[in-house]
CSV table of C-alpha atoms in Angstrom, one decimal:
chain,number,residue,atom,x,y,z
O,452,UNK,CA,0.0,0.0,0.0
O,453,UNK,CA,1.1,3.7,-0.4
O,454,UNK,CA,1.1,5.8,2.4
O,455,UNK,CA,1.6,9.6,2.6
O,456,UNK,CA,2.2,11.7,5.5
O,457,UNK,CA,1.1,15.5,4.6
O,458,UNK,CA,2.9,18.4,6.6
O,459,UNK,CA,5.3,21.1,6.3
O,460,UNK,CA,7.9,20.1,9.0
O,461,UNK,CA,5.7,21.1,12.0
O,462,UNK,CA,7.5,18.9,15.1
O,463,UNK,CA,3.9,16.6,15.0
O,464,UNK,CA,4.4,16.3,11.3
O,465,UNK,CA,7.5,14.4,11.8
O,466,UNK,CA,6.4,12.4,15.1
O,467,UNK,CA,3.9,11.4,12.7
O,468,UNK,CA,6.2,10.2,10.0
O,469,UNK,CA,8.2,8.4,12.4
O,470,UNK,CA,5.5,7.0,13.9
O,471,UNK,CA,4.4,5.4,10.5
O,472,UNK,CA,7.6,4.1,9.7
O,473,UNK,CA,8.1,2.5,13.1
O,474,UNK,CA,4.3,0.5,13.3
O,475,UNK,CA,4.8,-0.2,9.6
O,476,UNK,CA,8.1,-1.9,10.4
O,477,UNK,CA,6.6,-3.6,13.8
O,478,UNK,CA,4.0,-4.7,11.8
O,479,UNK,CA,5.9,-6.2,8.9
O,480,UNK,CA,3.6,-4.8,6.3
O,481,UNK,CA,4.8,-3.9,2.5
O,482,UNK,CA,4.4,-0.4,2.3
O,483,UNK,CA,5.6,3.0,0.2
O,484,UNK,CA,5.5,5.9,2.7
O,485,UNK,CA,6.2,9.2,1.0
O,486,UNK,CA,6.5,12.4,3.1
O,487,UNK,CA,4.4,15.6,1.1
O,488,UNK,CA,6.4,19.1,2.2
O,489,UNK,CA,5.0,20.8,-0.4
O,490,UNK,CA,1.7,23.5,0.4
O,491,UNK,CA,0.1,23.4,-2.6
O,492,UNK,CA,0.5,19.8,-2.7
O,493,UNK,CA,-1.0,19.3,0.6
O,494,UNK,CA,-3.8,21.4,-0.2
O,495,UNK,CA,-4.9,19.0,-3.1
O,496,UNK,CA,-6.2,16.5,-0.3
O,497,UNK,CA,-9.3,17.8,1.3
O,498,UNK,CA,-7.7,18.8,5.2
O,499,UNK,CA,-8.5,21.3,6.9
O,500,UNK,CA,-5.1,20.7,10.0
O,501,UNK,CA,-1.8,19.1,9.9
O,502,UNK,CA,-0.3,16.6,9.7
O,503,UNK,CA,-2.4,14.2,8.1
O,504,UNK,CA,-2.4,10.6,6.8
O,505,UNK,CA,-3.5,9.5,3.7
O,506,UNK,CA,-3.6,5.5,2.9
O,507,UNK,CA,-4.1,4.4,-0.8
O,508,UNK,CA,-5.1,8.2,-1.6
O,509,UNK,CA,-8.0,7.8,1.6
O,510,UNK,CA,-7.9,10.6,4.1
O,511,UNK,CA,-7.4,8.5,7.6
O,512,UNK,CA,-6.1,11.3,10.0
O,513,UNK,CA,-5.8,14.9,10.2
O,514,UNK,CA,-4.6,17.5,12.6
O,515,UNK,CA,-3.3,14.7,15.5
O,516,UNK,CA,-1.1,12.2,16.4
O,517,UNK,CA,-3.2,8.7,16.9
O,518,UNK,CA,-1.9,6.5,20.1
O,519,UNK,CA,0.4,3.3,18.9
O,520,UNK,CA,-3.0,1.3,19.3
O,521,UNK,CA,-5.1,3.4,16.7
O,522,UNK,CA,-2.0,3.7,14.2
O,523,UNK,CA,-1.9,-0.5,14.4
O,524,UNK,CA,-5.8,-0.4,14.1
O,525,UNK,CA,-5.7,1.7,11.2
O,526,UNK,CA,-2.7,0.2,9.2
O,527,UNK,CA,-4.2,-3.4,9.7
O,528,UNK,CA,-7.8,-2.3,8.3
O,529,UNK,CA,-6.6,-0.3,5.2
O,530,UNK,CA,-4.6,-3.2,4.4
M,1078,UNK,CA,-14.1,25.0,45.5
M,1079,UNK,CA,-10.5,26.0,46.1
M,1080,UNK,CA,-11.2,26.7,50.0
M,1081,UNK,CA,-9.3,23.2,50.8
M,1082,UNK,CA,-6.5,23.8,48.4
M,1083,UNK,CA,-6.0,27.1,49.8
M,1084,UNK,CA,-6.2,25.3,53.8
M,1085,UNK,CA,-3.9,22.1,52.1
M,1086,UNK,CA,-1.2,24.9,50.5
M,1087,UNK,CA,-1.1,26.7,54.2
M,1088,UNK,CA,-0.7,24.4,56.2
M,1089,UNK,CA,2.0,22.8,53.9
M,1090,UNK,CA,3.9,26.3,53.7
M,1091,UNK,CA,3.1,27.5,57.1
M,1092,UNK,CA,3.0,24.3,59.5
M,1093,UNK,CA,5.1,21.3,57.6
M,1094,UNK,CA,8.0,23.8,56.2
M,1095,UNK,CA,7.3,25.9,58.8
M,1096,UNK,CA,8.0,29.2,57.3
M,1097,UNK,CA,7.2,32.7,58.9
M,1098,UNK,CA,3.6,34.0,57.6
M,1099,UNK,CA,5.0,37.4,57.6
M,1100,UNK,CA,7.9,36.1,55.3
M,1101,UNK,CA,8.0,37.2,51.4
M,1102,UNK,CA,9.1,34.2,50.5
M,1103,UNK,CA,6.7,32.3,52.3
M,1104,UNK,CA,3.9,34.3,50.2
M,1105,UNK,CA,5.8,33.6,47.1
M,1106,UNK,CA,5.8,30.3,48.1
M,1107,UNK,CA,2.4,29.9,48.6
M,1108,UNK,CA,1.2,31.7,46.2
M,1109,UNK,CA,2.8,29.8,43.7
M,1110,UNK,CA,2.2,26.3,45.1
M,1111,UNK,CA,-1.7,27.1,45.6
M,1112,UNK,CA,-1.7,28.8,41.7
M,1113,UNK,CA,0.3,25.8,40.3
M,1114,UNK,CA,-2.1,23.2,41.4
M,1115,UNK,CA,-5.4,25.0,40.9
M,1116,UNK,CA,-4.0,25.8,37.6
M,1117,UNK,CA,-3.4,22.1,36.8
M,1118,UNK,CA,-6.8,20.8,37.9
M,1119,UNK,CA,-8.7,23.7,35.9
M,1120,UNK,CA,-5.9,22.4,32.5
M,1121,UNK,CA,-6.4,19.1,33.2
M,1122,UNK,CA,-10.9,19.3,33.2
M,1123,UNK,CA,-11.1,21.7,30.6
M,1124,UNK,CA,-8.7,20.7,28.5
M,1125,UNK,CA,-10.2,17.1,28.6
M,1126,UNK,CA,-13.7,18.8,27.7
M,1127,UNK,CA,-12.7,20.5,24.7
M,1128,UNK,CA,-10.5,17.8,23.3
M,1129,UNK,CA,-13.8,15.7,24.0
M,1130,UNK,CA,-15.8,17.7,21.6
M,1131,UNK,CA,-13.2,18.4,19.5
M,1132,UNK,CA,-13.1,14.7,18.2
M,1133,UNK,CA,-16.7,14.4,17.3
M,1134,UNK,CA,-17.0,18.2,16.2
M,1135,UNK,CA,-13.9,18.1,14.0
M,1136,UNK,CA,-12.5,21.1,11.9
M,1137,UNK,CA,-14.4,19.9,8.7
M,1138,UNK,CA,-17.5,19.0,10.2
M,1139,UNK,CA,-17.6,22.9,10.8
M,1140,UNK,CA,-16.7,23.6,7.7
M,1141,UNK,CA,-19.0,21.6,5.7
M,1142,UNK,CA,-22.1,23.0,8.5
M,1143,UNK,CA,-21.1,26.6,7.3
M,1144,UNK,CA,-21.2,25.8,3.5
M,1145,UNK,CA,-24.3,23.5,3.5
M,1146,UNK,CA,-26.9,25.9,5.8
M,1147,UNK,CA,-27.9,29.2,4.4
M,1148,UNK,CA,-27.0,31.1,8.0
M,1149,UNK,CA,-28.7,34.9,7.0
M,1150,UNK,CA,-25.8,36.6,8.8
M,1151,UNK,CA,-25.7,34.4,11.3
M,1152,UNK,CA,-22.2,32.5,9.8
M,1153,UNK,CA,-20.1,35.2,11.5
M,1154,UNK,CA,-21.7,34.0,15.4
M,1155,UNK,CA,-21.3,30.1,14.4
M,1156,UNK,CA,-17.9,30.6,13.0
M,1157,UNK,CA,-16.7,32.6,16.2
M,1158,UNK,CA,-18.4,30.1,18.4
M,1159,UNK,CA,-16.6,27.2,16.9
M,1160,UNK,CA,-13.2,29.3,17.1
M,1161,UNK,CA,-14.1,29.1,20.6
M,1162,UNK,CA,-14.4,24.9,20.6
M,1163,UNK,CA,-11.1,24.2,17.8
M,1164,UNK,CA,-7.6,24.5,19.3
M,1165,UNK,CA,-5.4,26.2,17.2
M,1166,UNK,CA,-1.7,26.0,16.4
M,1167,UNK,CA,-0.2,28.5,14.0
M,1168,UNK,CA,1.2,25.8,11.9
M,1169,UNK,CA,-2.3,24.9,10.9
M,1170,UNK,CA,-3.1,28.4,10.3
M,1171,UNK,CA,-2.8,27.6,6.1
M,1172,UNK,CA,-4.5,24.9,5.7
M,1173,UNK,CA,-7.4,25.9,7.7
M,1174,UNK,CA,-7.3,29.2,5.8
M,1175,UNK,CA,-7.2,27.4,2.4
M,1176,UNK,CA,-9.7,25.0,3.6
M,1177,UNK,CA,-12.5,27.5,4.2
M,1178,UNK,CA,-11.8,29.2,1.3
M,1179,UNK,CA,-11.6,26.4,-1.5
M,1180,UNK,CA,-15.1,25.4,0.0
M,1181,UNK,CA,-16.5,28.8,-1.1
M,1182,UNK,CA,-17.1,30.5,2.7
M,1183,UNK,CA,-16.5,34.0,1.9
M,1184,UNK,CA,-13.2,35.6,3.4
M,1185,UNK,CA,-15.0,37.7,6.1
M,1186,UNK,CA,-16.8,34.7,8.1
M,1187,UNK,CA,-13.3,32.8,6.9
M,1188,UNK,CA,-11.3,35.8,9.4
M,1189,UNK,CA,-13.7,35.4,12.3
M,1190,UNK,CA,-13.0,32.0,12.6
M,1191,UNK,CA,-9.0,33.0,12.4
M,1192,UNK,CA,-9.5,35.6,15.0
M,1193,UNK,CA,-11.6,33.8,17.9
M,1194,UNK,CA,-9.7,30.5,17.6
M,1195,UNK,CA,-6.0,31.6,19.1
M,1196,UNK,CA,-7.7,34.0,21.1
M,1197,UNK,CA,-10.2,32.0,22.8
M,1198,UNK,CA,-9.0,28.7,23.3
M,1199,UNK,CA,-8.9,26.1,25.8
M,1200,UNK,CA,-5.3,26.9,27.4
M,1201,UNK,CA,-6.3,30.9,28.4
M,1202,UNK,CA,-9.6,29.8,29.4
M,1203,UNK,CA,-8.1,27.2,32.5
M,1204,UNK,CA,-5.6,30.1,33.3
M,1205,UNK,CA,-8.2,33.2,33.6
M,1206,UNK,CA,-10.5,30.9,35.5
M,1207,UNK,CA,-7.5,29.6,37.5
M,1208,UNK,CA,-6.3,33.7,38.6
M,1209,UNK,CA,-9.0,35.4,38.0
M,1210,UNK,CA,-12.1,33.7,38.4
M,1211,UNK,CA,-15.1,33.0,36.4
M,1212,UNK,CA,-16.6,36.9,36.1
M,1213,UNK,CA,-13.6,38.4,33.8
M,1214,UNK,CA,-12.7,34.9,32.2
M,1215,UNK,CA,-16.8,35.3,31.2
M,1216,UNK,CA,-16.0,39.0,30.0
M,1217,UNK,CA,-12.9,37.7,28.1
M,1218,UNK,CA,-14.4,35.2,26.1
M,1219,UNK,CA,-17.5,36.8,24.9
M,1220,UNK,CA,-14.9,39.8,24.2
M,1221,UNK,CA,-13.3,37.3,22.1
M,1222,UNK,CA,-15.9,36.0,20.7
M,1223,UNK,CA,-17.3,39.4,19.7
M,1224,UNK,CA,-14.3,40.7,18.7
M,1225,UNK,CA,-14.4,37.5,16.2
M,1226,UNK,CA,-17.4,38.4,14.7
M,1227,UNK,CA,-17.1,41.9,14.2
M,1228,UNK,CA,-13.6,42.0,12.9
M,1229,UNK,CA,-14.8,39.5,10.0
M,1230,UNK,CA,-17.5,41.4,9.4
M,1231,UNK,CA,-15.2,44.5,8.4
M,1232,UNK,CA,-12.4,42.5,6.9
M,1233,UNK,CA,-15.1,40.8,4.6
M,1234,UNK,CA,-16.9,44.6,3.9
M,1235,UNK,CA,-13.6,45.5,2.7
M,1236,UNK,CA,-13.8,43.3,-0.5
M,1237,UNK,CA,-10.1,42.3,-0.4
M,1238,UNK,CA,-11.2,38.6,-2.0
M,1239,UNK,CA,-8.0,39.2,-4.6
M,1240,UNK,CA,-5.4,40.0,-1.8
M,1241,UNK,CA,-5.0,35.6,-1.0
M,1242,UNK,CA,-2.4,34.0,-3.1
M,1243,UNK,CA,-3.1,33.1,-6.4
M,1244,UNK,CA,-3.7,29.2,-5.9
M,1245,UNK,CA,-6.6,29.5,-3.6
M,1246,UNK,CA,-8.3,31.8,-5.8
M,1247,UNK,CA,-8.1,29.2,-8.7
M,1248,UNK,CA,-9.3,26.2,-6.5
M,1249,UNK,CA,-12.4,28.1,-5.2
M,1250,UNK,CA,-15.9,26.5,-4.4
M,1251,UNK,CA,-13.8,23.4,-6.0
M,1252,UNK,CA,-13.9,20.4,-3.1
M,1253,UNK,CA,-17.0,18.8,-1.4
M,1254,UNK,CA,-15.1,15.5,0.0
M,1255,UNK,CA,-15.6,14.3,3.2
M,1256,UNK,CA,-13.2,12.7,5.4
M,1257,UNK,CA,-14.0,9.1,6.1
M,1258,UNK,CA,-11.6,9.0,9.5
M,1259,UNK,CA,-11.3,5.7,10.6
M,1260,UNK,CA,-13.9,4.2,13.3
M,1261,UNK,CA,-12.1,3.0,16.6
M,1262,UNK,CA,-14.0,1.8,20.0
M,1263,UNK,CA,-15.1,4.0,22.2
M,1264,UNK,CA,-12.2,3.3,25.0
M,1265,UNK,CA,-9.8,3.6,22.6
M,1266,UNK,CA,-11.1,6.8,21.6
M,1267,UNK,CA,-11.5,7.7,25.3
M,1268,UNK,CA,-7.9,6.2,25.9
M,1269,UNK,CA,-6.9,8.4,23.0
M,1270,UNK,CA,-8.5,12.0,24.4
M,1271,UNK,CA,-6.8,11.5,27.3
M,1272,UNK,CA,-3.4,11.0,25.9
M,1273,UNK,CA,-3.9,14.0,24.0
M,1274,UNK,CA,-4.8,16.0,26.5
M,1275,UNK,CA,-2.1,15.1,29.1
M,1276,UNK,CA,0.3,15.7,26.1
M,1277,UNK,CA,-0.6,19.0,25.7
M,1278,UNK,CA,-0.8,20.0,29.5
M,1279,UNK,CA,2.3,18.5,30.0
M,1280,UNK,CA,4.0,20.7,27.2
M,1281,UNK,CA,2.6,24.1,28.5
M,1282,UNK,CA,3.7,23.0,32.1
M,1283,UNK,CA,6.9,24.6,31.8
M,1284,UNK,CA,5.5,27.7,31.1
M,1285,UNK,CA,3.1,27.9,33.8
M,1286,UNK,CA,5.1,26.7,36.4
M,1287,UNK,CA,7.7,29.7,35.3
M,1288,UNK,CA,4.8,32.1,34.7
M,1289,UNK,CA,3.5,31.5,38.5
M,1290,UNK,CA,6.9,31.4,39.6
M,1291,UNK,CA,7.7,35.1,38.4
M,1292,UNK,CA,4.1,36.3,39.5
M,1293,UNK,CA,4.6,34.9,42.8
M,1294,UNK,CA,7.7,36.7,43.1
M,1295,UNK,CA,6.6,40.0,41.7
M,1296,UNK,CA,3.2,39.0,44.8
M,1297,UNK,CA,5.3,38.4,47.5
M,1298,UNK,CA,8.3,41.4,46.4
M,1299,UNK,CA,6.5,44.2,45.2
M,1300,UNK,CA,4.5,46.0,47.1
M,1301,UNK,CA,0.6,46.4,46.6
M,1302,UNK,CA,-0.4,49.6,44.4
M,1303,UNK,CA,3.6,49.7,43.5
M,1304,UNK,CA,2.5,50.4,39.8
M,1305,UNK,CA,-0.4,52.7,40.1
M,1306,UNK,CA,1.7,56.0,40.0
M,1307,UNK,CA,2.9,55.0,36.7
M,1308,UNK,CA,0.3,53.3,34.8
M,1309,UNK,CA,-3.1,55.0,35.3
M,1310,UNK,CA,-6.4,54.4,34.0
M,1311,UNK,CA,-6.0,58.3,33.1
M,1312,UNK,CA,-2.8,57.7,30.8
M,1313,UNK,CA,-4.4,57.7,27.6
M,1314,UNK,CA,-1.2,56.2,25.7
M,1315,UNK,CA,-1.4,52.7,28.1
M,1316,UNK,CA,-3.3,50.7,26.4
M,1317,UNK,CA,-2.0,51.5,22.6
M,1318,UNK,CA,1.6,51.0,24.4
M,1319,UNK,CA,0.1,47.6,26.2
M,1320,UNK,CA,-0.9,46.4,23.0
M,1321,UNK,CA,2.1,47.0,20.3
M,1322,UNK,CA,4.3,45.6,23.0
M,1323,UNK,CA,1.7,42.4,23.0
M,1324,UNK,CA,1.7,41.5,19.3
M,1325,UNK,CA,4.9,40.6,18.4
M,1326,UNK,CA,5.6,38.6,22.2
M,1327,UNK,CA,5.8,35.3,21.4
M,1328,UNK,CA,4.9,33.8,24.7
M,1329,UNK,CA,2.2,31.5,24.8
M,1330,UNK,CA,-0.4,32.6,27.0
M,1331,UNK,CA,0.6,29.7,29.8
M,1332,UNK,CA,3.4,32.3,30.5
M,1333,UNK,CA,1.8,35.2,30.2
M,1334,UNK,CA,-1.6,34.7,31.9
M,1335,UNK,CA,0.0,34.7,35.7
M,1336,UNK,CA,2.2,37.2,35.7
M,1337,UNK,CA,-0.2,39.7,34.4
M,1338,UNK,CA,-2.6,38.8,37.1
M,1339,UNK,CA,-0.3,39.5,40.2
M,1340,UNK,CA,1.1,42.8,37.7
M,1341,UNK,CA,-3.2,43.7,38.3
M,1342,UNK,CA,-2.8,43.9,42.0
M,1343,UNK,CA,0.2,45.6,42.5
M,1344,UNK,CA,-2.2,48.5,40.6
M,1345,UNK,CA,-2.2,47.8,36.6
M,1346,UNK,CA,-5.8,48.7,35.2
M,1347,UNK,CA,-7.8,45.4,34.3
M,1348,UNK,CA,-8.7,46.9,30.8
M,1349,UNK,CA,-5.3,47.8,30.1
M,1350,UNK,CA,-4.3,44.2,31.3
M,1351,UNK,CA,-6.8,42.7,29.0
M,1352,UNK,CA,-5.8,44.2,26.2
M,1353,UNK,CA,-2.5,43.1,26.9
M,1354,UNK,CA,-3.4,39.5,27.3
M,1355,UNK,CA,-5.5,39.8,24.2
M,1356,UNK,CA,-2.7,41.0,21.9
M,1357,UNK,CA,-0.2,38.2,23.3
M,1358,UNK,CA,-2.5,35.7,23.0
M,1359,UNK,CA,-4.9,36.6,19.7
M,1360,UNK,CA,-2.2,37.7,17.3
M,1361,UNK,CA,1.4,36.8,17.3
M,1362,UNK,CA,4.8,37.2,14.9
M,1363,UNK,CA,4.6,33.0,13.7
M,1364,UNK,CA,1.0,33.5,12.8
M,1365,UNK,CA,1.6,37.1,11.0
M,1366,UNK,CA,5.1,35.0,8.7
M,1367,UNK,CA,3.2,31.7,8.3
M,1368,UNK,CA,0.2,33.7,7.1
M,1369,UNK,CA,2.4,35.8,4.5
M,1370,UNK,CA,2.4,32.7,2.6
M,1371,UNK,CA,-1.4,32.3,1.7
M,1372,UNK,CA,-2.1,36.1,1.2
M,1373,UNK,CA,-0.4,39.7,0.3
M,1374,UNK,CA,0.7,42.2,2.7
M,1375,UNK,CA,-2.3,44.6,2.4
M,1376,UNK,CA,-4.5,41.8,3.9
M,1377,UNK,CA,-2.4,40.7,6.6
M,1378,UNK,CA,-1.1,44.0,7.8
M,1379,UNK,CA,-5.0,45.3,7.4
M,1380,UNK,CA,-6.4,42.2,9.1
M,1381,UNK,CA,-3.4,42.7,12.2
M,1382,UNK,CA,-4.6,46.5,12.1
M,1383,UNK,CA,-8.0,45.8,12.8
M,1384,UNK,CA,-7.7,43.7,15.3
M,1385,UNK,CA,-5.3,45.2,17.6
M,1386,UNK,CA,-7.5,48.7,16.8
M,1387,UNK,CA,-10.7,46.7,18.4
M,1388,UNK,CA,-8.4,45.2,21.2
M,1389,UNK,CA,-7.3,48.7,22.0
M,1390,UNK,CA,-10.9,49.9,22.1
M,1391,UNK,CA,-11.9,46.8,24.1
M,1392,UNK,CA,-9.5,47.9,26.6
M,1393,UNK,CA,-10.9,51.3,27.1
M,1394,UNK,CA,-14.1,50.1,27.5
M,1395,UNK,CA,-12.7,47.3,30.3
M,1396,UNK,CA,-10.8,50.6,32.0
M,1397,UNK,CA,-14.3,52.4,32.2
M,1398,UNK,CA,-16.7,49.6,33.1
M,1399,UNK,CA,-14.4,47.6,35.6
């Protein structure tokens, strides 16, 4: 699956990031996570707060930073 | 409610350490051990509330209830209102901006919501209760509120719909998604709040614990009415002063909240304190840079000007009511 983490290097952005690449690892799943800096780019997706993470082009989170035990729930179902 | 802190932080101070009453470190002390706990319990309930609604009255839920419901004027009081309810961090300033733009609310009602939400928001509301009690934290947010509603309402008279950048112009009216956020259970949700919320508290902690500090110092040191021969209601040029000084301060309002309060009873005017606190708190130097980005000078700098002109004004109302 591809994941992307939108934000513009906000200190939550890159929890967030890190975050990602630490339950995707944990979980063993086969993803692509690409980082989006870039405003305009960000602002093609439909969020309204930062950071926010997109699975397979699907909105899943905006503006917060989920526990460990919502980032597992979420990465298992968009699987 | 506080009565038994008060009792708990005495006898702590006064009988366990054993310090002399009479002492100004012992009413530092106190002061600042009875502040830092009341503060904490206010932070920790309110800041819980609002992270509470927060999660089922998210940013674009509010967004999409402005666009869908024909409001007859009334968009500038729901807008303020849920500036009120939204926390707000400066680094999602622009896409909150864009956001209500590209869904077609008009720039006015788009402001209000960009004024009220740093003003009024869940951080400054636990600290005015906390030091000041419920009567002026009351007076603040509806100032806020107001302030919200009426500064859109100029800003969006002012038909300055061409001074955002060019991009948001082209992608107007253009989105109608909706987020389809992922459903969790309810404890984990709960579980998740709480986290949140303790993650927040804990990072302003700092600053109130340093705030209190230096207002319990300037409470126990200074002596009562010490500033009253310089700043008086009468001097005309103290709240314009109070204010330009406020603006580009970037303390967060954890820091600032508590010192101002023990600065108001060593003699500083509550209006003129007010203001003060509103300027700090409302509009701030990251919000004016990260803002240049999504629209020209004219509009920022007019949008900054309005703003701290109706703080200003607020605070010579506060000076003459109060």
């Amino acid at each position: 699956m591809i994941i992307k983490i939108l934000g513009t290097g906000c200190p939550k952005c890159k929890l967030l990031e890190q975050m990602t690449r630490d339950t995707v690892a944990e979980l063993g799943i086969q993803a692509d996570i690409i980082k989006i800096n870039n405003m305009e780019d960000i602002m093609q997706y439909d969020i309204m707060a930062t950071p926010a993470l997109v699975i397979n082009e699907k909105i899943v989170i905006t503006g917060r930073i989920p526990s460990k035990e919502v980032m597992k729930h979420i990465l298992l179902n968009e699987k | 409610m506080f009565n038994r802190l008060q009792s708990f932080t005495d006898w702590l101070i006064y009988g366990v350490i054993n310090f002399d009453k009479a002492a100004h470190l012992a009413q530092a002390l106190n002061f600042f051990v009875f502040d830092s706990i009341k503060i904490l319990i206010l932070l920790i309930m309110i800041v819980h509330v609002m992270t509470f609604i927060n999660h089922y009255l998210p940013i674009e839920k509010i967004r999409d209830f402005l666009v869908k419901n024909k409001l007859y004027g009334l968009e500038y009081l729901f807008a303020s209102l849920f500036g009120v309810i939204t926390p707000f961090c400066s680094c999602s300033a622009i896409p909150l901006f864009v956001g209500f733009l590209k869904a077609g609310i008009p720039l006015g009602v788009t402001f209000t919501f960009l004024i009220t939400s740093p003003m009024v928001n869940e951080v400054a509301i636990a600290l005015l209760a906390g030091l000041f009690g419920f009567k002026i934290t009351a007076i603040y947010v509806i100032t806020g509120i107001l302030l919200g509603i009426i500064g859109g309402f100029v800003i969006g008279k002012l038909k300055m719909d061409n001074q955002v950048a060019k991009f948001i112009l082209q992608a107007r009216n253009t989105t109608n998604t909706t987020i389809d956020q992922v459903k969790v259970k309810f404890s984990l949700v709960l579980k998740q709040i709480s986290t949140d919320s303790f993650s927040l508290i804990f990072k302003i902690m700092p600053y109130v614990l340093l705030g209190v500090a230096v207002g319990g110092l300037i409470h126990g040191f200074i002596p009562t009415g010490f500033f009253e021969s310089y700043i008086t209601k009468n001097n005309p040029l103290a709240i314009p002063l109070a204010v330009i000084i406020g603006i580009p301060m970037y303390t967060n309002s954890a820091g600032v909240i508590p010192v101002v309060q023990s600065l108001i009873t060593k003699g500083i005017p509550i209006g003129t304190a007010l203001a003060f606190m509103m300027a700090v708190i409302g509009l701030s130097l990251p919000e004016f840079l990260i803002l240049r980005k999504v629209m020209k000078m004219k509009l920022l700098l007019t949008y900054f000007g309005i703003i701290a002109l109706f703080i200003m004004i607020a605070g010579y109302i506060f000076n003459w009511l109060l």
